[in-house]
Each structure stands twice: as structure tokens, then as C-alpha cells.
XYZ file of C-alpha atoms in Angstrom:
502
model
C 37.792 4.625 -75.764
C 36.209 3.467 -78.968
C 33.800 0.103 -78.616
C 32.623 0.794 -74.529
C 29.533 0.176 -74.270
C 26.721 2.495 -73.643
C 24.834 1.431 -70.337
C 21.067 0.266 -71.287
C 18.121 1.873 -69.415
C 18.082 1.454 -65.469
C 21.288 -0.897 -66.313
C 23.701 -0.873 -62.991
C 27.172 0.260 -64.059
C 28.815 -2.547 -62.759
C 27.175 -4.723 -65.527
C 28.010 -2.524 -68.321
C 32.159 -2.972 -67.035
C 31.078 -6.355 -67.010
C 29.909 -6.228 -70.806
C 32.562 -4.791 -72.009
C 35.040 -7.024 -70.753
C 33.001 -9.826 -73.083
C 32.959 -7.925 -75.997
C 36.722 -7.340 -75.854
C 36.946 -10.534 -74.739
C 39.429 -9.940 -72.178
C 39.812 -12.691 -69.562
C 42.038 -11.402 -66.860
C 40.090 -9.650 -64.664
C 43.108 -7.292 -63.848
C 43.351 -7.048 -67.401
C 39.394 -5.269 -67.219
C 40.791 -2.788 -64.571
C 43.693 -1.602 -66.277
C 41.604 -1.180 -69.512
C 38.743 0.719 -68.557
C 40.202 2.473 -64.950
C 43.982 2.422 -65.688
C 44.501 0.640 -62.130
C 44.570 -3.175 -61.137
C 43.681 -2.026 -57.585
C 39.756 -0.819 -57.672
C 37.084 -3.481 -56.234
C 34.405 -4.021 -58.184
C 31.735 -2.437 -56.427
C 27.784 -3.433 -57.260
C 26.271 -0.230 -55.693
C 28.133 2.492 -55.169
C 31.231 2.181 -57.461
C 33.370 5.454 -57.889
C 35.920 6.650 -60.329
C 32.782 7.735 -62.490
C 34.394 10.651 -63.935
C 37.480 8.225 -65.309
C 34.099 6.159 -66.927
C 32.319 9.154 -68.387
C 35.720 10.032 -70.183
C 35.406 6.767 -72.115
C 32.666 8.124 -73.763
C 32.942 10.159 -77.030
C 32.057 14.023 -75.914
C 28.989 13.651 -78.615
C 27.390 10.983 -76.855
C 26.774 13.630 -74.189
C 27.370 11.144 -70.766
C 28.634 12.990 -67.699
C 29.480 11.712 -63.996
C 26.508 13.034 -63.265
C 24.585 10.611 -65.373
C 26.259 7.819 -64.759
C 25.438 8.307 -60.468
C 21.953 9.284 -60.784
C 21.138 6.199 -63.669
C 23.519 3.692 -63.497
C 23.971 3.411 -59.389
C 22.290 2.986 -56.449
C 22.944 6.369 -55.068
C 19.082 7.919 -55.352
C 18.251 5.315 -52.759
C 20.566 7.426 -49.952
C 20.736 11.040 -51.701
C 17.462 12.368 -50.532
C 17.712 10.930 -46.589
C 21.167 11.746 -45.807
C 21.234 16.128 -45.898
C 22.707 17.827 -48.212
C 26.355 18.305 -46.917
C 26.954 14.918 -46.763
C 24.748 14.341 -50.315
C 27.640 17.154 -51.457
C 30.375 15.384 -50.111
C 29.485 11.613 -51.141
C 29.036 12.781 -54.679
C 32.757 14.597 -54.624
C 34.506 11.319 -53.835
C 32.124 9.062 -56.130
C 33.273 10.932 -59.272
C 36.677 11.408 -58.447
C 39.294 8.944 -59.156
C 40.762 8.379 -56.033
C 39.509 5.258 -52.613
C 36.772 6.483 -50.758
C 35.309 5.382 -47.506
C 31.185 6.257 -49.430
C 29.526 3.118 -47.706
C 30.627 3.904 -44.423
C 29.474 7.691 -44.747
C 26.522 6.885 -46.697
C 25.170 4.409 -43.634
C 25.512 1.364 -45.379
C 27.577 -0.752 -43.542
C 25.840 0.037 -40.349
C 22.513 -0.062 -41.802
C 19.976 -1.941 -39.861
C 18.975 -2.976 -44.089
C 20.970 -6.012 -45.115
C 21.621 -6.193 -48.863
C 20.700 -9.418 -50.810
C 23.561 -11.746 -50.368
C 23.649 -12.836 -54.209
C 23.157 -11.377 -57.369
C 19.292 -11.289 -58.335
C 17.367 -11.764 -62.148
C 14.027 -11.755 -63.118
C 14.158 -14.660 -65.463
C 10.938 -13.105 -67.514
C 13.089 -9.669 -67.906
C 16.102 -12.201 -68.870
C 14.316 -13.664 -71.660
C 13.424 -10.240 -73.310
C 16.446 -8.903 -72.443
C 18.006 -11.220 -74.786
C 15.287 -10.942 -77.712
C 15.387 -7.389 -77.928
C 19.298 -7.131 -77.516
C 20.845 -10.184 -78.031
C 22.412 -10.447 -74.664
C 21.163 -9.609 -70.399
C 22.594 -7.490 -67.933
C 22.014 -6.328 -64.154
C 19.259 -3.656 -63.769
C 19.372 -1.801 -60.709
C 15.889 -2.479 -59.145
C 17.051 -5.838 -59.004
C 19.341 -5.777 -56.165
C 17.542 -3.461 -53.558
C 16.582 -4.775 -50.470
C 12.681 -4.797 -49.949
C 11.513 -5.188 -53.475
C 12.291 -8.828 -53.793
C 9.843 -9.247 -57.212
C 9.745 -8.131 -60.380
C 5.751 -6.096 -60.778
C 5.344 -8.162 -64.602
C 6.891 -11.263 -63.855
C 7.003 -12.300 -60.356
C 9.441 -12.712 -57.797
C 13.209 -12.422 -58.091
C 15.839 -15.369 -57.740
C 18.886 -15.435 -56.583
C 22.443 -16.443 -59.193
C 25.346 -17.846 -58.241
C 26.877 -14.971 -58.193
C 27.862 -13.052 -54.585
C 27.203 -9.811 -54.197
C 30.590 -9.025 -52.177
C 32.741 -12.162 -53.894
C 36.456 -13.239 -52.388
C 37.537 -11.959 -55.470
C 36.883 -8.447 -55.162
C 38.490 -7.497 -58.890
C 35.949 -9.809 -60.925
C 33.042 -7.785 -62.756
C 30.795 -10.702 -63.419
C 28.197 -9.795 -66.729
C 24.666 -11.459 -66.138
C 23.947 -14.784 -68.919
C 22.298 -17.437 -69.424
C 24.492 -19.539 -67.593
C 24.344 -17.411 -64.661
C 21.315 -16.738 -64.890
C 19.166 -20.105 -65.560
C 15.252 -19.820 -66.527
C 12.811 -21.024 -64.011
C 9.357 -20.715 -62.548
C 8.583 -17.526 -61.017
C 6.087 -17.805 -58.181
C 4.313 -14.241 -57.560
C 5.593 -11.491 -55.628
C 3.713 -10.086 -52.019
C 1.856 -6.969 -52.593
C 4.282 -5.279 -50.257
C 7.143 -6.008 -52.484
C 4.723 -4.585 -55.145
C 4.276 -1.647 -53.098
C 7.998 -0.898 -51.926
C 9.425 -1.359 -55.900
C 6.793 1.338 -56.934
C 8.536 3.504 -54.654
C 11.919 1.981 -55.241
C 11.800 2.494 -58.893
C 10.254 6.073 -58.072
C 13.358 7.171 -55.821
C 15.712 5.458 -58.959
C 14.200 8.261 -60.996
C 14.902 11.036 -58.917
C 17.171 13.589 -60.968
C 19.855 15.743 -58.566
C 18.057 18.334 -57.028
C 17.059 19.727 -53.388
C 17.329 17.468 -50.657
C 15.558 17.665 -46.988
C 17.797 18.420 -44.298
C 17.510 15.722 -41.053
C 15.830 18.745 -38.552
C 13.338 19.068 -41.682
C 12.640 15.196 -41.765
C 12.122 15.533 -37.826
C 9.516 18.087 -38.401
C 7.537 16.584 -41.196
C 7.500 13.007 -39.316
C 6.112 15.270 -36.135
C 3.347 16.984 -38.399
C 2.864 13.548 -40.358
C 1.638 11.864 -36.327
C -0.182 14.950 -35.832
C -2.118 13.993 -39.056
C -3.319 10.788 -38.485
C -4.298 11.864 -34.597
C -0.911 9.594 -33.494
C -0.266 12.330 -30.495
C -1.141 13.878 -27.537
C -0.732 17.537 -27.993
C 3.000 17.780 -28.713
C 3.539 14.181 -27.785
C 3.925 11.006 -30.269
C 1.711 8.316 -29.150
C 4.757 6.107 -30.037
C 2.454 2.685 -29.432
C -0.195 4.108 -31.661
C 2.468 4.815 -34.224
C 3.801 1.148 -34.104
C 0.129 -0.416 -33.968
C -0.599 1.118 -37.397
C 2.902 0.223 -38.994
C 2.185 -3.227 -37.751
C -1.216 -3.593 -39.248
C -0.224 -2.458 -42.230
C 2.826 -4.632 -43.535
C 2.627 -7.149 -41.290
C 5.064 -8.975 -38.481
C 6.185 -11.041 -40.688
C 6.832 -9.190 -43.265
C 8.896 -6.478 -40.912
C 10.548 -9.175 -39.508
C 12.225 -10.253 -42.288
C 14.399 -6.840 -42.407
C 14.468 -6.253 -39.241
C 12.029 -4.351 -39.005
C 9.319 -5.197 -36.314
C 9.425 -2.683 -33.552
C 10.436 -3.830 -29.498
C 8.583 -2.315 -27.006
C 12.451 -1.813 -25.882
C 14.750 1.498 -26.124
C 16.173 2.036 -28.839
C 13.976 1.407 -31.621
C 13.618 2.892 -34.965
C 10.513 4.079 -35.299
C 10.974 5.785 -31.945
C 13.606 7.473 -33.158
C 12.135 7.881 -36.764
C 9.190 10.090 -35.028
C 11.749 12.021 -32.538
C 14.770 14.261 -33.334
C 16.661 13.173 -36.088
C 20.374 12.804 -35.577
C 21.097 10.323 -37.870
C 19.842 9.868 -41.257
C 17.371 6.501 -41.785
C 17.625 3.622 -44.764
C 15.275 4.302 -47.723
C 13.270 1.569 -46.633
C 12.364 2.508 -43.329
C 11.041 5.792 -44.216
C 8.917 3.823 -47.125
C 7.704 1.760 -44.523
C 6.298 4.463 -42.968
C 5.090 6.525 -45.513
C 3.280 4.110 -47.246
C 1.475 3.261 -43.705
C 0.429 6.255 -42.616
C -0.112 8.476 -45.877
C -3.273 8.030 -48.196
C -2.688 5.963 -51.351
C -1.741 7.561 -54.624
C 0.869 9.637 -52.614
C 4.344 10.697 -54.831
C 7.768 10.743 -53.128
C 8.563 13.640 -55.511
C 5.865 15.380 -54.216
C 6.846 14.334 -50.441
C 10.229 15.694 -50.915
C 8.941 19.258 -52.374
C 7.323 19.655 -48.889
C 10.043 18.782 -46.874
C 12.484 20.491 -48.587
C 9.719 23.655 -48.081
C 9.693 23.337 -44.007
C 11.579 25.909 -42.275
C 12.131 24.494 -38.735
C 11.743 27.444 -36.193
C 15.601 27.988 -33.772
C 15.225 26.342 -30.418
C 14.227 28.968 -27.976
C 16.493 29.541 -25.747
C 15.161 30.702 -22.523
C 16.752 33.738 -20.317
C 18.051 33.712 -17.175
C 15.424 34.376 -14.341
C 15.807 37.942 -12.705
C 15.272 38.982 -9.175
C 16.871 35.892 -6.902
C 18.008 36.246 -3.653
C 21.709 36.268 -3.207
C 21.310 34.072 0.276
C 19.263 31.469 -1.510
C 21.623 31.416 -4.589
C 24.503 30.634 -2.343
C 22.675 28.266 -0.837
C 22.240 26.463 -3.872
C 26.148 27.091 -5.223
C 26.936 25.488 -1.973
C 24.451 21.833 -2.485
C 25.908 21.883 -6.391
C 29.435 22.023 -5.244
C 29.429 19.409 -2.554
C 27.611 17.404 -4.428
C 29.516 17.538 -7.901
C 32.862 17.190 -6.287
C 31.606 13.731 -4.802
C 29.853 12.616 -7.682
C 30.943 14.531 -10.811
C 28.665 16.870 -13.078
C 26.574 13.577 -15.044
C 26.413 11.262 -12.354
C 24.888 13.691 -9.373
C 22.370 15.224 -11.875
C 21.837 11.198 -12.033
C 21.758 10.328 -8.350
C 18.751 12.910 -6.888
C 19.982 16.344 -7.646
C 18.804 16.766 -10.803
C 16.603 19.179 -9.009
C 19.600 21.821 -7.336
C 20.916 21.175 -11.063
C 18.149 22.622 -12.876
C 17.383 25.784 -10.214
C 20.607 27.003 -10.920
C 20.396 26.075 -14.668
C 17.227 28.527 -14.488
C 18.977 31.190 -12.737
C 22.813 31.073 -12.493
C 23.452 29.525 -16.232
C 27.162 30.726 -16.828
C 28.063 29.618 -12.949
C 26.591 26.411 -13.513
C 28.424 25.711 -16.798
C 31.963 27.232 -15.096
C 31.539 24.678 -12.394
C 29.980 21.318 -14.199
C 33.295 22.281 -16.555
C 35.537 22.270 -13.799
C 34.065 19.117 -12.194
C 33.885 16.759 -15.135
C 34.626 13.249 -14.849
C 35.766 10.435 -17.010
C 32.924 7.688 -17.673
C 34.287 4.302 -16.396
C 35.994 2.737 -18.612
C 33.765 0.548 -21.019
C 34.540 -3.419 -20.366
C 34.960 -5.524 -23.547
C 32.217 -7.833 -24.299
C 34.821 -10.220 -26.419
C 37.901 -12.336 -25.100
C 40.082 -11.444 -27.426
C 42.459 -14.325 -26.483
C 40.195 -16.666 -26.695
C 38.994 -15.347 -30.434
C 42.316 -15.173 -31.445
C 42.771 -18.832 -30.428
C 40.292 -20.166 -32.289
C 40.457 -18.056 -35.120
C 44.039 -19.477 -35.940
C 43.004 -22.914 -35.572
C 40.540 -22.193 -38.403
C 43.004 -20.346 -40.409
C 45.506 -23.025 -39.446
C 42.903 -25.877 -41.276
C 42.458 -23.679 -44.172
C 45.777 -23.472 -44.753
C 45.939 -27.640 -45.215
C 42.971 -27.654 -47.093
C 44.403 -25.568 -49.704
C 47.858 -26.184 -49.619
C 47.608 -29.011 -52.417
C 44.800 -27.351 -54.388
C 47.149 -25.831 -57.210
C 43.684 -24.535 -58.674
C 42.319 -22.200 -55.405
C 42.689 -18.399 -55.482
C 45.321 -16.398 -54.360
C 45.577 -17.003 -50.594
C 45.813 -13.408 -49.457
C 45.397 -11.928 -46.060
C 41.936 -10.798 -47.782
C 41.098 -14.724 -48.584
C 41.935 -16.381 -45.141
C 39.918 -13.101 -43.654
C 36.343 -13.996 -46.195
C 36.635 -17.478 -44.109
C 36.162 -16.422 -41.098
C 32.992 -16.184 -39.136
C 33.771 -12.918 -37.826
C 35.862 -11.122 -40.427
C 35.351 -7.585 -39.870
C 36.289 -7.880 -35.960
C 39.139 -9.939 -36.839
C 40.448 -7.602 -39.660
C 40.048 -4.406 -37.446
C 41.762 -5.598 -33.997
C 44.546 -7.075 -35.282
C 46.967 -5.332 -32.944
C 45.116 -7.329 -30.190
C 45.028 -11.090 -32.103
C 49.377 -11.689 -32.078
C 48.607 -15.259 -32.939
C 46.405 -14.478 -36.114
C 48.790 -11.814 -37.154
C 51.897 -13.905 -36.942
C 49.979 -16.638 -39.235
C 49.087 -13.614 -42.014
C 52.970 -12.494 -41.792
C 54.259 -16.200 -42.535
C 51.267 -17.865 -44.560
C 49.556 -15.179 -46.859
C 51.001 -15.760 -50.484
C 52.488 -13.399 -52.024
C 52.111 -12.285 -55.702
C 55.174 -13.765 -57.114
C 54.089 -17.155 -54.886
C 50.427 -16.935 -56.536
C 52.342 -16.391 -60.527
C 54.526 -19.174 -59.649
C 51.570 -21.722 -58.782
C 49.636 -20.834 -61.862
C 53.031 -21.523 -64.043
C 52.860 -24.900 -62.647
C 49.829 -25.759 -62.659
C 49.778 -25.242 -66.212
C 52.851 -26.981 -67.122
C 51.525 -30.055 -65.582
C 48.322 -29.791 -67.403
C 51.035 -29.694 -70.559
C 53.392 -31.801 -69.743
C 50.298 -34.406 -69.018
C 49.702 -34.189 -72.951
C 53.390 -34.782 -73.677
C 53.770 -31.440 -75.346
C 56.562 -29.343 -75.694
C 56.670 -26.341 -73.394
C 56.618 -22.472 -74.988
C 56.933 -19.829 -73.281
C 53.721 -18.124 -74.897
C 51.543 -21.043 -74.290
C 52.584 -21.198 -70.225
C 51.605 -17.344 -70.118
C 48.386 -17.837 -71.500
C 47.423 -20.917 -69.735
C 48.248 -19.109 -66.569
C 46.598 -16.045 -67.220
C 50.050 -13.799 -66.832
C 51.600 -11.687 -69.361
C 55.142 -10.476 -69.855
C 54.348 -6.938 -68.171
C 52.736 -8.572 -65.128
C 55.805 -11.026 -64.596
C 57.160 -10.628 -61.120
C 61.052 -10.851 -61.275
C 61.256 -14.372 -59.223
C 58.463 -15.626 -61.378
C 60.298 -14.472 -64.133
C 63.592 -16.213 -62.945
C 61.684 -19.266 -61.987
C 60.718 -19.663 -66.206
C 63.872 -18.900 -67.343
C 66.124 -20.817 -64.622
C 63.760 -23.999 -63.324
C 61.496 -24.295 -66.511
C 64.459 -23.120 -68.810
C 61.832 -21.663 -71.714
């Protein structure tokens, strides 16, 4: 494709999408997708956007821009690739670049992170400003929206746009201006948000390379307490651990992301310092790195080490030798009287843990046979929600939504995917569906269909002409309502032709 832009240094690619629909001065938004992806369907995603190998091939072969490029420079991706192992590294970087939906922010721990990302859109007006003197126009960088580095390390701290992050319409690519993007008074940034962009910015850097496996981040975390005397032999002093975290950043600081450690079970850092069998945000092992390493440290440099440890296989111990037959029935006897009451988890649970682990020392395979044989179901978990009751409520606030809008000719299309963004819980309501009749009946009847939405903007703007006493043409009624012969539905079609007669 001849005129796509080329992204600018640490631009987000999102932005440069967002560019080139202003250059080509396309309004539509669907209009955007079909130019530069060829489908009307993909979301325009700030962070982790896919289809990057359909964006590379916009790009003449001289320029010399590959998928590759455009994940490790233009995305958000560094900030996960070196925490998450490298089969899953492997596997998120197969469905980025290929042209196809993905489920990336579920697999990459996003959604479930414990990190929040900013809300809105973020600027640095100071960057704005020479953004726009040294290329005549602004765009998104990428340090800009992470989570933790909330200023800018020249100009202060970040504000917020208009702009959503995750907007109801989930086609738009919005470019950064001056509009959007106002100048105001930057009041200076904390030195931790100093501290975390340094490291931020550093991670944004990283090229594709080795990553640390999680049993390798378990072992350098061990050796890393061990350092700073945070143990008892091969114990982590877990309070001593959170006492030095704390001084360092802060409880207020940590509190703002969620951060600030419970004396409860689970917690983070607990787990950050135990086994690790899930992967952590980028911020919580800054968090601790920056506490309890000496300044100057490099993550590059971190990750060379990691990458270097070669966790020893978990011993596994043989079977003791030489027990009496009498005494070993003895003990098969207790287990099985015990385990057919109670079941394998729940007797090891209720005071024979210790019959449990004599035979576990000495009669493995007859052990396993048996706890096998005797398993039992867990009860049944009980639901936390009244589902009746939430679907109750949430079609009464669908129901008033529905009257609000019903006479604005100007709202958005009101999709399934609308009603859902106005809803306190959204996700919950979206995923259990087959147990809320009452809200699913409503989205059967109410949700507006395409041909519905085409029809409204048609007249809409053919009262806005018809106000001026002007003819109506056919060309004129398109444009006004953003449609185009190709994206005509048939009724909307037969609605110009029969009702409007044009």
C-alpha cells in the first residue's frame, strides 16, 4: 500500500492506523478496517493488536519492516515477553502476527492481572508540543499508557484525554491532536514513577531473545532473599521481605495498584518469593527488584542470569526397605477404614495425615492404588451471586436505557455490545447469559440490527435536509449518513428507493 505511514520511534501501532486514516482522510471507521486489514470486524486494540503480519505487508519490501518489528517496537508486548516462559512467549507471538481472533490478553494475564490499565488515553503535553514542531502533527507513544509510570522523566506527569482506552465503539482508531490532546500545566512526577519508567522504557527496548522460564524466576527470587539475609536457612522470612518492599515505595504508593501486601493468604509477594506457577505483571517484579537490588542494576543484565540458572530435578525419595509385613498391614488396615469414611483429601485433612505419610514413605504404589480408588468429589461450590436477582435488575437498567435512547436519532448503534458497556457488571452479565432468561429475551427483541442502525442514520440525515428545504439526492443522503452503496443492507436499500423514492 503506497502512502501508509511509517510508525515514528517508540510510536504505539494503534496510532500510526490512526494516522493514516487522517491522511487518507477516510471518515468511516469501517472504512479504516477494510483499507488497511481487509475486514470491518477487528477491534481496535491499544496494546496488544494482532494481524501484524497483514500490517508489515503494507510496507514496501525495501523499507525492510517485518512482524517482528512491528511487536517488539510498536506494542506493548516486551512488558509480558520476558515473565511469561517461553512456550507461551512462542505461542502469543504465533497468534499476534497471524491474521486470524485470538484470545492474547487472556493468555498473556492481562485480564486477570492484579495491574489495572489507565482507563483513558494519556499525553505528555511537553512531548505534544515537540511532537508537533519537529513533525507537524502528535501521536501515542507507548510509554505513555503503562500502568506505574504515570509521568513523563522531562516534562512531568501524564494527563489523561478524552479518549477511553477500551471505547463502546470498539472499531474507532482515534489519532492523538490538539484537540484531544489540550496543553496544560504539568505538575512533577514521584520519583517512583521516575524509577518504574526507567525500567519501563528499558523492558520497551528489549529485542526477541531468551526468556527465563517460571521454575528459573522461582530460583533467582529464592537466591535474591538469600542475598539481602531475608531467610532462615532455606526459609523466606516473608515479613522481612514485605518490611523492605514497604519502606521502599511506600503504602501509599503500593496502594494505589494494588499493591500493599495483607498479612492474609494469598498474597503476591508470598507467592512472588515461593514456587512460581503462574507468571507475575511486569510491575510487580519491578517493584521488587528495584527494592531489594543495589542501584544502577540493568534488567538486561537481570535476565542474562536468569535465563543462566539451571534449576536442579526435585529429588524424589525411594521407598524405605526392611518394614515389617505385620506393621504394614496394620497401617493398610487404619488407611482403608479411614479413606472409605472420609475420602483420600479430607482424612489426610481430619488427623491422619500421619498413617498417610508412613505409608507414603514405605508402601508408595499401594498408597496411590488406594487414594485412586477412594477419591471423592469436592462439595459442590455454592454461588456467591443470585443470579435472579441480577438478572432482575439488570433488565430494569437495560429496560431505562432503552427509553433514553429510543428518541436520540444521533446515539450509536444499540448492539448487544452497547446495552452490555452500560452495565455495572458487564463481563458477568455477558458470560452467564444462559442463566439471566430475562436479560437475554430483552437482547433478542431490543438490540438493533444493522439494517435498523443504516435506516436511522438515513433519517436522521434527511431531516437535517429537509430542515434546509433542499432537495433530496441520493449521493448527498449516503454521505451524510456515513453509508456507501457497497455497505447498503437490502431493507435499507428498499427503504431509499420505496419510502424516500431517490
Amino acid at each position: 500500500m503506497l502512502g501508509f505511514p511509517l510508525p515514528y520511534c517508540d510510536e504505539l501501532l494503534y496510532s500510526t492506523i490512526a494516522r493514516y486514516g487522517i491522511h487518507s482522510g477516510i471518515v468511516s471507521p469501517k472504512e479504516l478496517l477494510q483499507e488497511v486489514f481487509g475486514d470491518t470486524k477487528i477491534i481496535a486494540t491499544l496494546d496488544l493488536p494482532g494481524h501484524l503480519k497483514r500490517i508489515a505487508d503494507l510496507y514496501p519490501e525495501v523499507v525492510g519492516i517485518t512482524p517482528s518489528d512491528l511487536l517488539y517496537e510498536h506494542t506493548l508486548f516486551p512488558l509480558y515477553a520476558p515473565f511469561i516462559g517461553k512456550k507461551r512467549r512462542r505461542y502469543l507471538t504465533r497468534e499476534l502476527m497471524a491474521n486470524r481472533k485470538s484470545t492474547v490478553h487472556l493468555t498473556a494475564g492481562v485480564a486477570a492481572s492484579r495491574i489495572k490499565q489507565p482507563a483513558f488515553l494519556r499525553y505528555c503535553p511537553g512531548c505534544i508540543k515537540e511532537q508537533i514542531n519537529l513533525y507537524g502533527e502528535c501521536y501515542w507513544r507507548r510509554d505513555w499508557q503503562v500502568a506505574g509510570a504515570e509521568s513523563c522523566s522531562v516534562h512531568g506527569l501524564l494527563v489523561e484525554s478524552d479518549i477511553r482506552r477500551h471505547d463502546m465503539h470498539r472499531h474507532l482508531f482515534q489519532a492523538a491532536s490538539e484537540s484531544a490532546c489540550p496543553s496544560v500545566v504539568q505538575q512533577p512526577g514521584s520519583w517512583q514513577s521516575d524509577l518504574i519508567l526507567n525500567s519501563v522504557r528499558e523492558l520497551l527496548k528489549l529485542k526477541s531473545g531468551s526468556v527465563p522460564e517460571l521454575c528459573q524466576w522461582s530460583l533467582w527470587y529464592r537466591n535474591l532473599a538469600a542475598d539481602n539475609h531475608l531467610n532462615r536457612g532455606t526459609q523466606v522470612r516473608h515479613d522481612l521481605v514485605v518490611n523492605r518492599i514497604v519502606e521502599f515505595w511506600g503504602e501509599m504508593w503500593l496502594g494505589q495498584y494494588g499493591l500493599l501486601p495483607n498479612g492474609g493468604e494469598p498474597c503476591w509477594l508470598r507467592n512472588m518469593f515461593r514456587k512460581h506457577r503462574k507468571a507475575f505483571s511486569y510491575l510487580e517484579h519491578l517493584v521488587v527488584l528495584h527494592a531489594l537490588l543495589e542501584s544502577g542494576w540493568k534488567l538486561a543484565d537481570v535476565l542474562r542470569i536468569v535465563v543462566g540458572f539451571n534449576p536442579a530435578a526435585k529429588a524424589f525419595n525411594e521407598a524405605l526397605k526392611g518394614t515389617d509385613k505385620a506393621q504394614l498391614n496394620e497401617y493398610r488396615n487404619k488407611w482403608l477404614a479411614v479413606v472409605a469414611q472420609h475420602g483420600t483429601k479430607r482424612a489426610r485433612r481430619h488427623g491422619y495425615g500421619s498413617i498417610y505419610a508412613w505409608l507414603y514413605r514405605r508402601d508408595r504404589d499401594w498408597l496411590m492404588k488406594i487414594n485412586e480408588a477412594h477419591r471423592k468429589p469436592e462439595y459442590e461450590h455454592q454461588p456467591k451471586v443470585s443470579w435472579a436477582q441480577r438478572d432482575r435488575r439488570a433488565v430494569r437498567r437495560l429496560i431505562d436505557l432503552r427509553e433514553q435512547s429510543e428518541v436520540q436519532l444521533k446515539a450509536p448503534r444499540r448492539s448487544m455490545n452497547w446495552y452490555l458497556n452500560q452495565l455495572e457488571h458487564k463481563a458477568s452479565v455477558e458470560k452467564h447469559l444462559d442463566v439471566l432468561p430475562l436479560c437475554s429475551l430483552f437482547f433478542a427483541r431490543y438490540c438493533e440490527s444493522i439494517f435498523e442502525y443504516q435506516i436511522r442514520r438515513i433519517t436522521r440525515t434527511v431531516i437535517h435536509i429537509t430542515r434546509d428545504d433542499e432537495p433530496l439526492k441520493r449521493w448527498q443522503v449516503l454521505r451524510g449518513a456515513g453509508l456507501s452503496e457497497q455497505r447498503l443492507t437490502n431493507l435499507a436499500r428498499r427503504f431509499i428507493e420505496e419510502v424516500l423514492e431517490i
